[in-house]
mmCIF file of C-alpha atoms in Angstrom:
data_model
loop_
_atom_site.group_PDB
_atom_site.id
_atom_site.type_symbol
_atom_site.label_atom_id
_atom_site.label_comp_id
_atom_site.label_asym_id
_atom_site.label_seq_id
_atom_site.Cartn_x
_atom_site.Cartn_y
_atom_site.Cartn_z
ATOM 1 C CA UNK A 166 -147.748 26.785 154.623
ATOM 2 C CA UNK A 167 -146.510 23.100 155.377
ATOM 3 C CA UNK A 168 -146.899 22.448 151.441
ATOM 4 C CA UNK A 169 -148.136 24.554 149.264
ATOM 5 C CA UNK A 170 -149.346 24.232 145.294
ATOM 6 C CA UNK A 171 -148.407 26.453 142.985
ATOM 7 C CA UNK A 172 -149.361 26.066 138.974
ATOM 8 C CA UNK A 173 -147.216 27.766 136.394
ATOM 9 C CA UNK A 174 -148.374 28.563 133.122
ATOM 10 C CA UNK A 175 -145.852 28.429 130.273
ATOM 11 C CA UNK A 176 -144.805 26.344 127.230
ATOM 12 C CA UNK A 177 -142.978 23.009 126.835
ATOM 13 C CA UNK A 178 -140.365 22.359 125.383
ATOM 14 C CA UNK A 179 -139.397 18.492 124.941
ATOM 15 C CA UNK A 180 -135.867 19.191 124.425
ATOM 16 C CA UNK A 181 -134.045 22.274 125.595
ATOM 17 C CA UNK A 182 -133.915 23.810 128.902
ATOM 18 C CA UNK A 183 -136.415 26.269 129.425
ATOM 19 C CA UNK A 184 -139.683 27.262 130.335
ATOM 20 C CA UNK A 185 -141.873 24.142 131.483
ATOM 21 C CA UNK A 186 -139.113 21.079 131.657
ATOM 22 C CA UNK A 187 -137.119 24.110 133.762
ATOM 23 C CA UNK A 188 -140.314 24.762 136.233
ATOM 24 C CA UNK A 189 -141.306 21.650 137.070
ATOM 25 C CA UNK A 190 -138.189 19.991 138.602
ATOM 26 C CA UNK A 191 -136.928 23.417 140.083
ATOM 27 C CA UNK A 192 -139.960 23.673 142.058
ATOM 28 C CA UNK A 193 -140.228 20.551 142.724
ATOM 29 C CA UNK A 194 -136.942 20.119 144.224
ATOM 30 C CA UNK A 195 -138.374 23.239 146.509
ATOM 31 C CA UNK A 196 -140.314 21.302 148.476
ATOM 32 C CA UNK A 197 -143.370 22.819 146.571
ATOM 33 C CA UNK A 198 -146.022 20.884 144.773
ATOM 34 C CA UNK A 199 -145.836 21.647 140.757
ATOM 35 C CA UNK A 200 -149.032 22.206 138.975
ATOM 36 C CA UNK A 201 -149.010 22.422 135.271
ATOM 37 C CA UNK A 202 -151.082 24.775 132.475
ATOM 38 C CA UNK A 203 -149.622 24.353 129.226
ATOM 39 C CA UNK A 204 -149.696 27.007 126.749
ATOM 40 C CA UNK A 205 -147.967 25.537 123.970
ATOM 41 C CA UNK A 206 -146.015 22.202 123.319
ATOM 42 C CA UNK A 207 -142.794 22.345 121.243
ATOM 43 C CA UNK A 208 -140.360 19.262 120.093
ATOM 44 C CA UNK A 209 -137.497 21.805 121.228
ATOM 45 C CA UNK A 210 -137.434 25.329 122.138
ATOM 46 C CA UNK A 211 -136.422 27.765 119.332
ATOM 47 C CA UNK A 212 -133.143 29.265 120.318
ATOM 48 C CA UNK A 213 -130.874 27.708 117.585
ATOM 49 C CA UNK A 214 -132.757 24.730 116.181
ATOM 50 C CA UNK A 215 -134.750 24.544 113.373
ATOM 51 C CA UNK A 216 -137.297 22.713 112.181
ATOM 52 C CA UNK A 217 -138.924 22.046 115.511
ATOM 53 C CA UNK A 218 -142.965 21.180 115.681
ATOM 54 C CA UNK A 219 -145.276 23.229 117.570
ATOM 55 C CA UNK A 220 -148.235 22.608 118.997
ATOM 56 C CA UNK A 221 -150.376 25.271 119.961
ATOM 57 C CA UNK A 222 -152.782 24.800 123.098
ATOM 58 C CA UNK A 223 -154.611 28.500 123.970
ATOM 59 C CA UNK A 224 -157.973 26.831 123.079
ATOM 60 C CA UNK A 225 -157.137 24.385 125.418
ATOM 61 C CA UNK A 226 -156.974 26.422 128.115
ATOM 62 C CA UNK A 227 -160.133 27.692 129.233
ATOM 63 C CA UNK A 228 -161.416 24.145 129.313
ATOM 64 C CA UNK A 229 -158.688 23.084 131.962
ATOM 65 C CA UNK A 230 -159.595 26.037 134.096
ATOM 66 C CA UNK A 231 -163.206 25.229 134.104
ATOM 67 C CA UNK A 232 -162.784 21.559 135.271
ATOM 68 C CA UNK A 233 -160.321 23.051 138.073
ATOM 69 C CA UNK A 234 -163.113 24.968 138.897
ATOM 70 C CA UNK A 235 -165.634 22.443 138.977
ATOM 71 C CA UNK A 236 -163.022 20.124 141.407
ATOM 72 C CA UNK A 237 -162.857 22.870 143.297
ATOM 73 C CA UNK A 238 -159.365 23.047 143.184
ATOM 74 C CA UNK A 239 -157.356 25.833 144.334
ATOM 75 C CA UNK A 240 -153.762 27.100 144.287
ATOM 76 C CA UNK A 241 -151.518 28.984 146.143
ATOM 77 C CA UNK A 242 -149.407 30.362 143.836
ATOM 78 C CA UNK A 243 -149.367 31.026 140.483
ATOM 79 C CA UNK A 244 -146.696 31.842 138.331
ATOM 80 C CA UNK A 245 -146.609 32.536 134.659
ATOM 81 C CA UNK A 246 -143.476 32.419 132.304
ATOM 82 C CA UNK A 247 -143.741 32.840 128.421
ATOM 83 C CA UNK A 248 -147.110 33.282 126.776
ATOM 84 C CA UNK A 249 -147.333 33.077 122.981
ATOM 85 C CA UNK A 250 -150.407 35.631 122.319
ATOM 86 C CA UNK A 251 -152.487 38.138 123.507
ATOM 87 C CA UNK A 252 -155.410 35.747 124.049
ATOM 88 C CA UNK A 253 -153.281 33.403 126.129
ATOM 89 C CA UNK A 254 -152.635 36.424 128.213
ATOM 90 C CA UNK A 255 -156.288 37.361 128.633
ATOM 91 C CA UNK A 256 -157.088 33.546 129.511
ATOM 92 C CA UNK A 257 -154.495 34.037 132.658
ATOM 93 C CA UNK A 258 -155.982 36.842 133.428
ATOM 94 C CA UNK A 259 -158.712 34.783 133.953
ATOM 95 C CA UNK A 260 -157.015 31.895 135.659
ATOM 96 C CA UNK A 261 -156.249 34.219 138.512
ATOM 97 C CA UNK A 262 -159.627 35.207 139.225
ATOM 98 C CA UNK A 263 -160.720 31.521 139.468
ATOM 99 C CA UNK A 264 -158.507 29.389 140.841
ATOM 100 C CA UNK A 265 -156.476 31.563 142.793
ATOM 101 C CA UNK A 266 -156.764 30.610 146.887
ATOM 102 C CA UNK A 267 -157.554 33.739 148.931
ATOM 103 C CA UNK A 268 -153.947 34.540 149.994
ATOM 104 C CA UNK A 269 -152.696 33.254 146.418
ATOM 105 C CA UNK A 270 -149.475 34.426 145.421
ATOM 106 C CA UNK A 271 -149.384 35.689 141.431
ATOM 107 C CA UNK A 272 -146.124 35.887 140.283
ATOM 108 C CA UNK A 273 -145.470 37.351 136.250
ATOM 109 C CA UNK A 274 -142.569 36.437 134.733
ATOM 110 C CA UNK A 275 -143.302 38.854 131.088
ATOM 111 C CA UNK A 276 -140.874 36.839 129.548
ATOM 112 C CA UNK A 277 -141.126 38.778 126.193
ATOM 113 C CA UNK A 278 -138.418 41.032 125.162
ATOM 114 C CA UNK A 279 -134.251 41.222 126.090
ATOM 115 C CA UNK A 280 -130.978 42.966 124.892
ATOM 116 C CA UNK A 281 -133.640 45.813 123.927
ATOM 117 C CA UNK A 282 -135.717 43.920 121.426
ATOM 118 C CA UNK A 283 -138.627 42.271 121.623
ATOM 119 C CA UNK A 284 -138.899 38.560 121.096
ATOM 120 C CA UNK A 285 -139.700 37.574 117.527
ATOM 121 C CA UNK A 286 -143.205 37.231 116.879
ATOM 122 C CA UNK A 287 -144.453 40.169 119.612
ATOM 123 C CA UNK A 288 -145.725 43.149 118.795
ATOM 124 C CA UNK A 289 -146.848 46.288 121.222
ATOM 125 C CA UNK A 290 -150.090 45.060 121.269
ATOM 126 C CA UNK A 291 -148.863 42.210 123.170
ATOM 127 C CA UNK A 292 -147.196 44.728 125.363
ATOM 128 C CA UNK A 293 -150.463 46.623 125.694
ATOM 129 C CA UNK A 294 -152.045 42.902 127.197
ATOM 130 C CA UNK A 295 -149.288 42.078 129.038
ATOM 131 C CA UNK A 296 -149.522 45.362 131.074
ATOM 132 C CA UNK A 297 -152.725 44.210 132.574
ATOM 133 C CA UNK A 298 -151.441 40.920 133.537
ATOM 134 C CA UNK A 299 -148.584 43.273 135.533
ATOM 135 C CA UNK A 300 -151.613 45.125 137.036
ATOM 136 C CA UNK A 301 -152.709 41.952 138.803
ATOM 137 C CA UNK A 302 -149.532 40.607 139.734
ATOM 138 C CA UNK A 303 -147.950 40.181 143.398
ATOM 139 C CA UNK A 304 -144.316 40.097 142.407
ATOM 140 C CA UNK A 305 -143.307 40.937 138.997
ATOM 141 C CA UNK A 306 -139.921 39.335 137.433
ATOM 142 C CA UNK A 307 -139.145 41.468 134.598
ATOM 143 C CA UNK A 308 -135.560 42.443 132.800
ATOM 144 C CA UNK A 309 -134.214 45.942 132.117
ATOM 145 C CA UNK A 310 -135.449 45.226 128.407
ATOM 146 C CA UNK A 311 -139.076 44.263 129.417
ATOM 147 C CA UNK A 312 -139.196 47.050 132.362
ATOM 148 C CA UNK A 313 -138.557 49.643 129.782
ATOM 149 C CA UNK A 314 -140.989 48.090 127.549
ATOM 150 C CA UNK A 315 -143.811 47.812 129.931
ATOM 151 C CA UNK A 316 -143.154 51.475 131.213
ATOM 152 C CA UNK A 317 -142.297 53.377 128.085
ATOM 153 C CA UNK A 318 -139.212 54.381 129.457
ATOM 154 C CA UNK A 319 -135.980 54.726 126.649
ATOM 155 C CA UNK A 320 -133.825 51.782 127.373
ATOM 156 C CA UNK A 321 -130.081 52.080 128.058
ATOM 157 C CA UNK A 322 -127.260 49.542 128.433
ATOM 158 C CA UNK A 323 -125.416 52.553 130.364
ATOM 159 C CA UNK A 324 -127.470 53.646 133.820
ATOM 160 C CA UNK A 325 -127.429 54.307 137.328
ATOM 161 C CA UNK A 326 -129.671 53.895 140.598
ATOM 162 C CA UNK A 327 -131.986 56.970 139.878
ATOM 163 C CA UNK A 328 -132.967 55.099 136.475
ATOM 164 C CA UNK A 329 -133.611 52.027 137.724
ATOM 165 C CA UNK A 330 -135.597 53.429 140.713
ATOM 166 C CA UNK A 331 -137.884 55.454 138.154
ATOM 167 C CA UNK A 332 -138.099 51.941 136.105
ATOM 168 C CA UNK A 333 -139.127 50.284 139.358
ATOM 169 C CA UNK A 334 -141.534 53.051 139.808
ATOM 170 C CA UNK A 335 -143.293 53.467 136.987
ATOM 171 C CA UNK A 336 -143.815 49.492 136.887
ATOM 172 C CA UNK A 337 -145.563 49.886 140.088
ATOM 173 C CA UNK A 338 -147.879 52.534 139.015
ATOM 174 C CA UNK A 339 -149.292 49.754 136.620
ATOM 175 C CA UNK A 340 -150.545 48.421 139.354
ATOM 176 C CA UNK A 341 -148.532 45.268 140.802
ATOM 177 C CA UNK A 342 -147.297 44.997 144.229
ATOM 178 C CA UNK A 343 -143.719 44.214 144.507
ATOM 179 C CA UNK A 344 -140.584 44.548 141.973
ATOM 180 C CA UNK A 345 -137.714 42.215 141.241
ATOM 181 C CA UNK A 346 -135.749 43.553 138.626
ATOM 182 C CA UNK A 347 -132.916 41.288 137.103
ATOM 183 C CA UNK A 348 -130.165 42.016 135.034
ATOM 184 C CA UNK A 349 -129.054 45.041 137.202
ATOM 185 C CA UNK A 350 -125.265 45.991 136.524
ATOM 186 C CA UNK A 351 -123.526 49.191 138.009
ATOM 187 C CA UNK A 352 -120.082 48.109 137.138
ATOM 188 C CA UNK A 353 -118.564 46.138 134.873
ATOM 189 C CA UNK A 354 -118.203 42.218 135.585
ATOM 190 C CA UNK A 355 -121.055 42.259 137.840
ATOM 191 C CA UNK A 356 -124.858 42.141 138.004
ATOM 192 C CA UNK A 357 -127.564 41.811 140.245
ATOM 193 C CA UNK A 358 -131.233 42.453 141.545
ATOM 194 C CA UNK A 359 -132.907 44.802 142.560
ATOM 195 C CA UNK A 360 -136.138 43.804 144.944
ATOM 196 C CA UNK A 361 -138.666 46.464 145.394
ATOM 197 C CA UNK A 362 -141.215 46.193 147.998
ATOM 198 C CA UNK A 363 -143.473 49.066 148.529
ATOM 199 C CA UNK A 364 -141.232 51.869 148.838
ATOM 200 C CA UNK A 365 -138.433 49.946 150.448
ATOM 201 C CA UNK A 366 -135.353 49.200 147.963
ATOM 202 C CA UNK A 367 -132.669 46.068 148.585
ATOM 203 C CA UNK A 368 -130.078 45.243 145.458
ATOM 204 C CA UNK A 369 -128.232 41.856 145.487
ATOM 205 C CA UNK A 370 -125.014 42.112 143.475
ATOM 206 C CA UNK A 371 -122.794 39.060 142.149
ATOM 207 C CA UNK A 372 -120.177 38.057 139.460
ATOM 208 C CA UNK A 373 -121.428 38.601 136.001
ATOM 209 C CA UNK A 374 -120.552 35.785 133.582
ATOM 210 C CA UNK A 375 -119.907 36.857 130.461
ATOM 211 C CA UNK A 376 -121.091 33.631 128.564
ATOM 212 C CA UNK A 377 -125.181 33.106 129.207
ATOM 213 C CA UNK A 378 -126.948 30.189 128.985
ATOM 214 C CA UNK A 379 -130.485 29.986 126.854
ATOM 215 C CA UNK A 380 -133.267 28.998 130.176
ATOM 216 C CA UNK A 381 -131.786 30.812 132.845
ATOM 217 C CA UNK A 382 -134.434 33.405 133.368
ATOM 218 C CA UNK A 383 -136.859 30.407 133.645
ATOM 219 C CA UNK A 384 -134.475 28.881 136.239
ATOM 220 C CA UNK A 385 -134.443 32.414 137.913
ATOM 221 C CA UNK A 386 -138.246 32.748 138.374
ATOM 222 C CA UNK A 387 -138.465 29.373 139.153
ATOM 223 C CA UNK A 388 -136.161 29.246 141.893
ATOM 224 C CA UNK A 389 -137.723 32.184 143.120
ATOM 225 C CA UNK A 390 -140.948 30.996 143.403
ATOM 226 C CA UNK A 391 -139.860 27.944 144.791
ATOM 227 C CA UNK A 392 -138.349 29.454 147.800
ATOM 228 C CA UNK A 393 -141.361 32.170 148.015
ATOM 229 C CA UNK A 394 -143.512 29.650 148.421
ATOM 230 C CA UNK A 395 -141.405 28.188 150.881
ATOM 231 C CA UNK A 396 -141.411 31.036 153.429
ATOM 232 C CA UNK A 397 -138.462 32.988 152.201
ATOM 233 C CA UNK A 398 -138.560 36.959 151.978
ATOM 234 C CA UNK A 399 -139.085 38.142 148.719
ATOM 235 C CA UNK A 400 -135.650 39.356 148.848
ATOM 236 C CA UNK A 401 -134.313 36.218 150.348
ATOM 237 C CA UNK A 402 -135.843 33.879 147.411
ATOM 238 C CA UNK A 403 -134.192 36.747 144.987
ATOM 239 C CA UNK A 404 -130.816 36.138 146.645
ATOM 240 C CA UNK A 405 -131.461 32.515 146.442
ATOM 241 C CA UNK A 406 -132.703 32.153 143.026
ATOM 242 C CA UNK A 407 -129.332 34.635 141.529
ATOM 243 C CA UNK A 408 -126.948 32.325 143.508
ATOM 244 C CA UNK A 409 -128.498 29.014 141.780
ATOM 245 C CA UNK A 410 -128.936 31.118 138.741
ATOM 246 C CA UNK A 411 -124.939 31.732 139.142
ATOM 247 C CA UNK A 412 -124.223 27.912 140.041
ATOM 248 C CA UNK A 413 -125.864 26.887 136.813
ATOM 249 C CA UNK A 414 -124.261 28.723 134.719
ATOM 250 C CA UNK A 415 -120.722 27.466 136.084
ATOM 251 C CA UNK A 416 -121.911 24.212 135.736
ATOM 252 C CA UNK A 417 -122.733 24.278 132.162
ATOM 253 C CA UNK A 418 -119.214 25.683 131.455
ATOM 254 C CA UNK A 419 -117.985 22.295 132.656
ATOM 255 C CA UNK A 420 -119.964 20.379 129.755
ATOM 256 C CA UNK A 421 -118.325 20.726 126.155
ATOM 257 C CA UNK A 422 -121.319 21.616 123.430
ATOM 258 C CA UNK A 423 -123.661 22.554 126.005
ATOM 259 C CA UNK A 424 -125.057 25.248 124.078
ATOM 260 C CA UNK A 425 -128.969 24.607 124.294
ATOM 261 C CA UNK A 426 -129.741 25.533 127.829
ATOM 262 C CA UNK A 427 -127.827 25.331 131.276
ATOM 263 C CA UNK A 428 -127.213 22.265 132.774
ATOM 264 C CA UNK A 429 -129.521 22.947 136.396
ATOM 265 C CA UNK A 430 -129.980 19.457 137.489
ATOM 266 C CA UNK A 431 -126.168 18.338 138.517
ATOM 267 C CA UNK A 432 -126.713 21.597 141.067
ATOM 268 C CA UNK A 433 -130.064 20.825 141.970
ATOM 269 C CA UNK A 434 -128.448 19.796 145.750
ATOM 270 C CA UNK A 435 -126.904 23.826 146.146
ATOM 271 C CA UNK A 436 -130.819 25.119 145.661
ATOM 272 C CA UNK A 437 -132.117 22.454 148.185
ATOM 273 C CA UNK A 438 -129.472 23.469 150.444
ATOM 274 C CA UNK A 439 -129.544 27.079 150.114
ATOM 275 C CA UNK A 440 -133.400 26.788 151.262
ATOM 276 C CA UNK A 441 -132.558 24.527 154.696
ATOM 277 C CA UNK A 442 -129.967 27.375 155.535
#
């Protein structure tokens, strides 16, 4: 696939590195060509500002689809990060049935809950909806927090392999394809990933930094999208995406006040890089 087009659905946020202003240059910078579906448009994101505008776009949405449709344009992948309702959800769902190229690639970010808490404003009725997002989904990006969520399974800060393999399990029996499970940590000082594909198992360990950044899941999943799309393994693009991920992070510790999201674009050149290797 010599270039491929992927569209992501998620928010924007004007100011504050996340979701949208994350995906765009990320996969851009992969070599891939960045489609857009807004679901929401905010003057900043809402981790530690206040007072911040919002602009919600779900009726918006169907209309874009059907004048995709009528173009008869077509994508090959599509990756969603945050959605703000169960309707929004529902409207993706239908996204994937229409625009979706025959070998499409549907990747779900359920960017809902961490830390073992939902996200404000989400209830487990959105849970309920975003399980049958999972069920259509090709490779599925969530946390330990949303896994346990999605599954019903007790979450625990304190676990081992057999755990996560019966999270990774029971997240398949909903129905998606392959598993790439972040936030994995079997010692202290360290994390990983865990990629699932089929029955076959591969975990990709690295430093843990202590101090997180607000946008780096988005800078995960769209790193790893990038790089799927760009004829890496699925394990490969997980590697890929935790080592930028990691590079980010160290970055933003270089930038006094930096507190709003993590400062990707200085290491934009390690990400193109890692992909030529």
């Amino acid at each position: 696939m010599a270039y491929p087009k992927l569209l992501t659905i998620q928010d924007i946020s004007c100011v504050g590195q996340c979701s949208l202003t994350v995906a765009l240059p990320v996969i851009s910078a992969c070599g891939v060509e960045a489609c857009v579906l807004p679901s929401a448009v905010l003057s900043t994101h809402t981790g530690g500002f206040t007072g911040f505008t919002f602009r919600d776009l779900t009726d918006d949405m169907p209309a874009i689809k059907d004048h995709w449709v009528k173009e008869g344009i077509r994508f090959d992948a599509i990756y969603t990060g945050y959605l703000g309702s169960t309707q929004q959800i529902a409207y993706v769902a239908d996204v994937f049935d229409a625009v979706a190229a025959e070998t499409c690639a549907k990747i779900v970010d359920p960017a809902m809950a961490d830390n073992g808490k939902l996200y404000y404003g989400f209830d487990m009725d959105f849970v309920a909806a975003m399980r049958s997002l999972v069920a259509k989904a090709d490779y599925l990006l969530p946390n330990i927090t949303e896994a346990c969520f999605l599954t019903g399974i007790e979450y625990k800060t304190a676990y081992d392999e057999a755990y996560v393999a019966e999270l990774i399990g029971a997240l398949q029996a909903l129905g998606c394809k392959n598993v790439i499970l972040t936030g994995v940590s079997y010692a202290e000082g360290r994390t990983g990933v865990v990629v699932a594909e089929g029955a076959e198992q591969k975990y990709y360990e690295h430093v843990r930094i202590a101090n997180g950044c607000h946008g780096t899941g988005d800078i995960y999943a769209s790193a790893f999208a990038g790089a799927l799309l760009r004829g890496k393994s699925a394990f490969d693009a997980a590697k890929i995406a935790a080592d930028y991920v990691l590079a980010c992070i160290e970055e933003t510790q270089r930038h006094e006040n930096h507190w709003y999201g993590a400062a990707f674009e200085p290491v934009l050149g390690k990400l193109i890089a890692a992909l030529e290797a």
